Coordinates of C-alpha atoms in Angstrom, one line a residue:
Q125 CA -9.9 68.8 -54.5
A126 CA -8.1 70.1 -51.4
S127 CA -9.6 73.1 -49.5
L128 CA -8.2 75.5 -47.0
S129 CA -10.0 76.8 -44.0
M130 CA -10.5 80.6 -43.6
P131 CA -7.8 80.9 -40.9
S132 CA -5.4 79.0 -43.2
L133 CA -6.1 81.3 -46.1
L134 CA -5.6 84.4 -43.9
L135 CA -2.3 83.0 -42.6
L136 CA -1.1 82.1 -46.1
S137 CA -2.1 85.5 -47.5
A138 CA -0.4 87.3 -44.7
G139 CA 2.8 85.3 -45.3
L140 CA 2.8 85.9 -49.0
L141 CA 2.3 89.6 -48.5
G142 CA 5.0 89.8 -45.9
L143 CA 7.5 88.0 -48.0
A144 CA 6.7 89.8 -51.2
R145 CA 6.0 93.3 -49.9
P146 CA 9.0 95.1 -51.4
A147 CA 8.5 93.4 -54.8
A148 CA 4.7 94.1 -54.7
K149 CA 5.3 97.7 -54.0
Q150 CA 7.6 98.0 -56.9
R151 CA 5.1 96.3 -59.3
L152 CA 2.3 98.6 -58.1
A153 CA 4.5 101.6 -58.5
G154 CA 5.3 100.5 -62.0
L155 CA 1.6 100.3 -62.8
F156 CA 1.1 104.0 -62.0
S157 CA 4.5 105.4 -62.9
A158 CA 4.8 107.7 -65.9
S159 CA 7.4 109.9 -67.6
E160 CA 7.7 113.5 -66.8
D161 CA 5.4 116.0 -68.5
P162 CA 7.2 117.5 -71.5
V163 CA 5.2 120.8 -71.2
L164 CA 4.2 121.4 -67.6
A165 CA 6.5 122.4 -64.8
C166 CA 6.3 123.2 -61.1
P167 CA 5.3 126.9 -60.7
R168 CA 7.5 127.2 -57.7
D169 CA 10.9 126.1 -59.0
G170 CA 10.4 125.0 -62.6
S171 CA 11.2 121.4 -61.9
A172 CA 9.5 118.5 -63.9
L173 CA 6.0 117.4 -63.1
F174 CA 4.9 113.8 -63.0
P175 CA 1.4 112.4 -63.0
E176 CA 0.3 110.5 -59.9
R177 CA -2.7 108.2 -59.6
A178 CA -3.8 106.5 -56.5
I179 CA -6.8 104.1 -56.0
Y180 CA -8.4 103.5 -52.7
G181 CA -11.2 101.0 -53.1
R182 CA -13.5 102.7 -55.6
T183 CA -12.0 106.1 -55.1
R184 CA -9.4 107.4 -57.6
R185 CA -7.2 110.4 -56.8
E186 CA -5.0 112.2 -59.2
A187 CA -2.3 114.8 -58.8
R188 CA 0.8 116.2 -60.4
V189 CA 3.9 115.9 -58.3
S190 CA 7.1 117.9 -58.9
A191 CA 10.6 116.4 -58.8
G192 CA 11.0 118.1 -55.4
G193 CA 7.9 116.4 -54.0
V194 CA 5.4 119.2 -54.2
R195 CA 1.9 117.8 -55.0
Y196 CA -0.7 119.7 -57.0
P197 CA -4.2 118.3 -56.9
V198 CA -6.6 117.5 -59.7
A199 CA -9.6 119.2 -58.3
D200 CA -12.8 117.2 -58.5
G201 CA -11.3 115.3 -61.5
E202 CA -11.9 118.4 -63.6
Y203 CA -8.8 120.5 -63.7
V204 CA -5.2 120.5 -62.3
D205 CA -4.7 123.2 -59.7
L206 CA -1.2 124.5 -60.6
L207 CA -1.2 127.7 -58.6
A208 CA 2.0 127.9 -56.6
S209 CA 0.0 128.3 -53.4
S210 CA -2.0 125.1 -54.1
G211 CA 1.1 122.9 -54.0
R212 CA 1.8 120.9 -50.9
G213 CA 5.0 119.2 -50.0
D214 CA 6.3 117.3 -47.0
G215 CA 5.9 119.6 -44.1
D216 CA 3.8 122.2 -46.0
G217 CA 0.8 123.5 -44.4
I218 CA -1.4 126.6 -44.1
T219 CA 0.6 129.0 -41.9
P220 CA -0.8 132.3 -40.6
G221 CA 1.7 134.1 -42.8
R222 CA 0.7 132.3 -45.9
L223 CA -3.0 132.8 -45.1
A224 CA -2.5 136.6 -44.6
E225 CA -0.6 136.8 -47.9
E226 CA -3.4 135.1 -49.8
V227 CA -6.0 137.4 -48.2
R228 CA -4.0 140.5 -49.1
E229 CA -3.6 139.3 -52.7
A230 CA -7.3 138.5 -53.0
F231 CA -8.3 142.0 -51.7
A232 CA -5.8 143.8 -53.9
T233 CA -7.0 142.1 -57.0
R234 CA -10.7 141.7 -56.2
T235 CA -11.9 143.5 -59.3
Q236 CA -9.3 142.0 -61.7
T237 CA -9.5 138.4 -60.7
Q238 CA -11.8 137.7 -57.8
M239 CA -15.0 138.8 -59.5
F240 CA -14.4 136.1 -62.1
R241 CA -14.5 133.4 -59.5
T242 CA -18.1 134.0 -58.8
P243 CA -20.7 131.5 -60.2
V244 CA -22.9 134.3 -61.4
L245 CA -20.3 135.6 -63.8
G246 CA -19.5 132.1 -65.0
F247 CA -23.2 131.7 -65.8
L248 CA -23.5 135.1 -67.5
Y249 CA -20.3 135.2 -69.5
E250 CA -21.7 133.7 -72.7
R251 CA -25.2 134.9 -71.9
G252 CA -24.6 138.6 -72.6
W253 CA -21.3 139.6 -70.9
R254 CA -19.0 138.7 -73.8
Q255 CA -21.5 140.0 -76.4
Q256 CA -21.2 143.5 -75.0
F257 CA -17.6 143.6 -76.2
R258 CA -18.9 144.2 -79.7
A259 CA -19.7 147.8 -78.8
A260 CA -16.0 148.3 -78.2
G261 CA -15.0 146.9 -81.6
F262 CA -14.3 143.3 -80.9
P263 CA -15.0 141.4 -84.1
G264 CA -17.0 138.6 -82.6
I265 CA -15.8 135.1 -81.6
E266 CA -16.1 133.5 -85.0
K267 CA -14.0 136.1 -86.8
E268 CA -11.6 136.1 -83.9
Y269 CA -11.2 132.4 -84.2
D270 CA -10.6 132.6 -88.0
E271 CA -7.8 135.1 -87.4
V272 CA -6.2 133.2 -84.5
S273 CA -6.3 130.0 -86.6
A274 CA -4.6 131.6 -89.5
F275 CA -2.0 133.3 -87.3
F276 CA -1.2 130.0 -85.5
E277 CA -1.0 127.9 -88.6
P278 CA 2.8 128.0 -89.2
V279 CA 3.4 126.3 -85.8
A280 CA 0.2 124.5 -85.1
A281 CA -1.4 123.4 -88.3
Q282 CA -3.1 120.0 -88.5
G283 CA -3.3 119.7 -84.8
R284 CA 0.4 119.6 -84.1
G285 CA 2.3 121.6 -81.4
V286 CA 1.2 122.9 -78.1
V287 CA -1.5 125.6 -78.0
V288 CA -2.6 127.4 -74.8
D289 CA -5.7 129.4 -74.3
M290 CA -4.7 131.7 -71.4
S291 CA -7.5 133.3 -69.4
C292 CA -9.9 130.9 -71.2
G293 CA -13.0 132.0 -69.3
S294 CA -15.9 129.8 -70.2
G295 CA -14.0 128.2 -73.0
L296 CA -15.4 130.3 -75.8
M297 CA -12.2 130.2 -77.8
Y298 CA -10.8 127.0 -76.3
R299 CA -13.7 124.9 -77.6
R300 CA -13.1 126.1 -81.1
L301 CA -9.3 125.6 -80.9
L302 CA -9.7 122.1 -79.5
A303 CA -12.4 121.0 -82.0
G304 CA -10.2 122.3 -84.9
R305 CA -7.2 120.3 -83.7
I306 CA -8.8 116.9 -83.1
G307 CA -6.8 114.0 -84.6
G308 CA -3.5 115.9 -84.4
S309 CA -0.5 115.0 -82.3
G310 CA -0.4 118.2 -80.3
R311 CA -2.0 119.4 -77.0
T312 CA -4.5 122.1 -76.4
L313 CA -4.5 123.6 -72.9
A314 CA -7.1 125.8 -71.2
C315 CA -5.8 128.0 -68.4
D316 CA -7.5 130.3 -66.0
Y317 CA -7.2 131.6 -62.4
S318 CA -10.9 131.1 -61.8
E319 CA -12.1 127.7 -60.7
V320 CA -15.6 128.7 -61.7
M321 CA -14.5 129.5 -65.3
L322 CA -12.6 126.2 -65.6
K323 CA -15.7 124.3 -64.5
E324 CA -17.8 126.2 -67.0
T325 CA -15.3 125.5 -69.7
R326 CA -15.5 121.8 -69.0
R327 CA -19.3 121.8 -68.8
R328 CA -19.7 123.6 -72.1
A329 CA -17.1 121.4 -73.8
L330 CA -18.8 118.2 -72.8
E331 CA -22.2 119.6 -73.7
Q332 CA -20.7 120.4 -77.2
G333 CA -19.6 116.8 -77.6
L334 CA -15.9 117.1 -77.0
A335 CA -14.5 114.0 -75.4
P336 CA -13.5 114.3 -71.7
A337 CA -10.1 112.8 -72.5
A338 CA -9.4 115.6 -74.9
L339 CA -9.7 118.3 -72.2
E340 CA -6.7 119.7 -70.4
L341 CA -7.7 122.4 -67.9
L342 CA -5.2 124.1 -65.7
R343 CA -5.7 126.6 -62.9
C344 CA -2.7 128.9 -62.9
D345 CA -1.4 132.5 -62.6
V346 CA -0.2 134.1 -65.8
A347 CA 2.5 135.8 -63.8
Q348 CA 3.8 132.3 -62.6
L349 CA 3.1 130.0 -65.5
P350 CA 3.5 126.3 -64.7
M351 CA 5.3 125.5 -68.0
R352 CA 8.8 124.8 -69.2
D353 CA 10.9 127.3 -71.0
G354 CA 10.1 127.2 -74.8
A355 CA 7.5 124.5 -74.5
V356 CA 4.6 126.3 -76.0
D357 CA 4.1 126.8 -79.8
A358 CA 1.2 129.3 -79.6
M359 CA -0.7 131.1 -76.9
H360 CA -4.0 133.0 -77.1
A361 CA -5.3 135.5 -74.5
G362 CA -8.7 136.9 -75.4
A363 CA -10.0 140.0 -73.7
A364 CA -7.6 139.4 -70.8
L365 CA -4.5 141.7 -70.7
H366 CA -6.4 144.6 -69.1
S367 CA -7.3 142.5 -66.1
W368 CA -4.0 140.8 -65.2
P369 CA -2.8 142.3 -61.9
N370 CA 0.9 141.9 -62.9
L371 CA 0.7 142.5 -66.6
E372 CA 4.5 143.1 -67.1
K373 CA 5.4 139.8 -65.3
G374 CA 2.7 137.9 -67.2
L375 CA 4.0 139.0 -70.6
S376 CA 7.5 138.1 -69.6
E377 CA 6.3 134.7 -68.5
I378 CA 4.5 134.2 -71.9
R379 CA 7.8 135.1 -73.6
R380 CA 9.6 132.6 -71.5
V381 CA 7.3 129.6 -72.3
L382 CA 7.0 130.3 -76.0
R383 CA 9.4 128.4 -78.3
P384 CA 12.2 130.9 -79.3
D385 CA 12.1 129.9 -83.0
G386 CA 8.7 131.1 -84.1
G387 CA 6.5 130.9 -81.0
R388 CA 3.3 133.0 -81.4
F389 CA 1.2 135.1 -79.1
F390 CA -2.3 136.5 -80.0
A391 CA -4.3 138.7 -77.7
T392 CA -7.2 141.0 -77.6
T393 CA -7.8 143.7 -75.1
F394 CA -9.3 147.2 -74.5
L395 CA -8.0 150.6 -75.5
R396 CA -8.9 153.8 -73.7
G397 CA -12.2 155.1 -75.2
A398 CA -13.6 151.6 -75.7
Y399 CA -16.6 152.7 -73.7
P400 CA -17.7 156.2 -72.7
G401 CA -15.9 157.4 -69.6
T402 CA -13.2 154.7 -69.6
T403 CA -9.7 155.8 -68.5
S404 CA -6.5 154.0 -68.0
A405 CA -5.5 152.7 -64.6
T406 CA -2.4 153.6 -62.8
P407 CA 0.9 152.2 -64.3
G408 CA 1.4 149.9 -61.3
Q409 CA -2.1 148.4 -62.0
S410 CA -3.1 148.5 -58.3
G411 CA -6.0 150.7 -59.3
G412 CA -6.3 151.9 -55.7
G413 CA -9.8 150.5 -55.5
G414 CA -9.3 146.8 -55.6
G415 CA -7.3 146.5 -58.8
S416 CA -9.3 148.3 -61.5
F417 CA -9.1 147.1 -65.1
R418 CA -6.5 148.8 -67.2
F419 CA -7.6 150.3 -70.5
F420 CA -4.5 151.0 -72.5
E421 CA -3.7 154.5 -73.8
S422 CA -2.7 153.5 -77.3
E423 CA -1.5 150.7 -79.6
E424 CA 2.0 151.9 -79.1
E425 CA 1.8 151.4 -75.3
L426 CA 0.9 147.8 -75.9
R427 CA 3.6 147.3 -78.4
Q428 CA 6.2 148.7 -76.0
L429 CA 5.0 146.5 -73.2
L430 CA 5.6 143.4 -75.3
I431 CA 9.0 144.6 -76.4
A432 CA 10.0 145.2 -72.8
A433 CA 8.9 141.7 -72.1
G434 CA 11.4 140.4 -74.6
F435 CA 9.5 140.1 -77.8
P436 CA 11.5 141.4 -80.9
P437 CA 10.4 144.9 -82.1
D438 CA 9.9 143.6 -85.7
G439 CA 7.8 140.7 -84.4
V440 CA 5.1 142.7 -82.7
S441 CA 2.1 144.3 -84.3
V442 CA -0.9 146.0 -82.6
R443 CA -4.0 147.3 -84.5
R444 CA -7.2 149.0 -83.4
E445 CA -10.6 147.6 -84.3
G446 CA -13.6 149.8 -83.8
R447 CA -13.7 152.2 -80.9
G448 CA -11.4 150.5 -78.6
C449 CA -10.4 146.9 -79.3
A450 CA -6.7 146.2 -79.6
I451 CA -5.6 143.1 -81.5
V452 CA -2.0 142.1 -80.6
K453 CA 0.2 139.7 -82.5
A454 CA 3.7 138.8 -81.5
V455 CA 6.2 136.3 -83.1
L456 CA 9.5 135.2 -81.7
G457 CA 12.5 134.5 -83.9
G458 CA 12.3 137.5 -86.2
A459 CA 9.2 136.6 -88.2
A460 CA 6.7 139.3 -89.1
A461 CA 3.6 139.4 -86.9
G462 CA 1.1 140.9 -89.3
G463 CA -0.1 137.9 -91.2
G464 CA -3.3 136.0 -90.8
S465 CA -6.4 137.7 -92.2
T466 CA -9.9 136.6 -91.3
A467 CA -10.7 135.8 -94.9
A468 CA -7.7 133.4 -95.2
A469 CA -8.9 131.5 -92.1
A470 CA -12.5 130.8 -93.2
A471 CA -11.6 127.1 -93.9
P472 CA -10.6 126.2 -90.3
R473 CA -13.9 127.5 -89.0
A474 CA -15.9 125.6 -91.6
A475 CA -13.9 122.4 -90.7
V476 CA -14.7 122.8 -87.0
A477 CA -18.4 123.3 -87.8
G478 CA -18.4 120.2 -90.0
V479 CA -16.7 118.0 -87.4
A480 CA -19.2 119.1 -84.7
A481 CA -22.2 118.7 -87.0
A482 CA -21.1 115.2 -88.1
G483 CA -20.8 114.1 -84.5
M484 CA -17.1 113.2 -85.1
V485 CA -15.8 115.0 -82.0
A486 CA -15.3 111.9 -80.0
A487 CA -11.5 111.6 -80.0
A488 CA -10.2 113.5 -78.0
A489 CA -12.9 133.0 -74.5
A490 CA -12.1 134.9 -72.9
P491 CA -12.9 136.8 -69.9
P492 CA -10.7 139.4 -68.3
S493 CA -9.2 137.1 -65.6
T494 CA -5.8 135.7 -65.0

């Protein structure tokens, strides 16, 4: 058997690489190429996003790249950072102007968004923080999940469609939504402005037994959603509206990304009087003192905000629970928004519990933050 010396092997390898370099690049590119995402879009210009994977030795890096070449990182392999300011294109960089803008934004919204980026709140959210909402009239996560499931059923039953949990927090609702949709053909996305909350969502989901491949976690701004027009079937925002720095823009964005023929939006938030001494913030939501939370004057105020965002008047309903919890439902396309009682939705919750208990979750909320 003939053998080649090491120098000969090196020369032969170099020659082959030199001759076949263009073809080799094409083959390698084909291995990692993928079609554009049917749901996600560049938050800067709305163009298509494509997954990008690169392997350097034992290191694997992932990103989402827009048609215009803007690259959004997959942070620590845990969530996709789709904030517009996180994207980097050719020639992009941190300029003094961009840095100053981000500092001003962080200071202006330090109560509404920045406090939820602290590890302490991520730790405390399901260890007492969320439970205190019961005093304001929130039904509790299990009853809320029952009602959300019943309301979403026309567009997301049996795991179909695209469901988004906006301002997912520690994943209190997201984990239930995802577990209830396992085996379906749809997607379930968890979105939050806070990196800490997204990490906590992932940690708790894995601890619960949900498969890593089932998780889709996105860092984004509700006022600049990284999603295509009409791509979402249903969206949930639990205990969140009162903390969005630009609520009006956020609601308009939700209206934009929901499918026009029956897309559904379910939200819970606080009304004035939820706690002793609470008042509404200024209409502009700056709050003057770092962006205070906005406790809404009435159910009608919330209803008018959704109508102004483009939801049809006959598709919006808002009701009060207890002292100051508002439950908001909105449907596009003229359907009534009042359906979906908690009693009618007991079955989905039982099904989720059964799946988790049986250990079958192998296939593969909500803080006030954007």
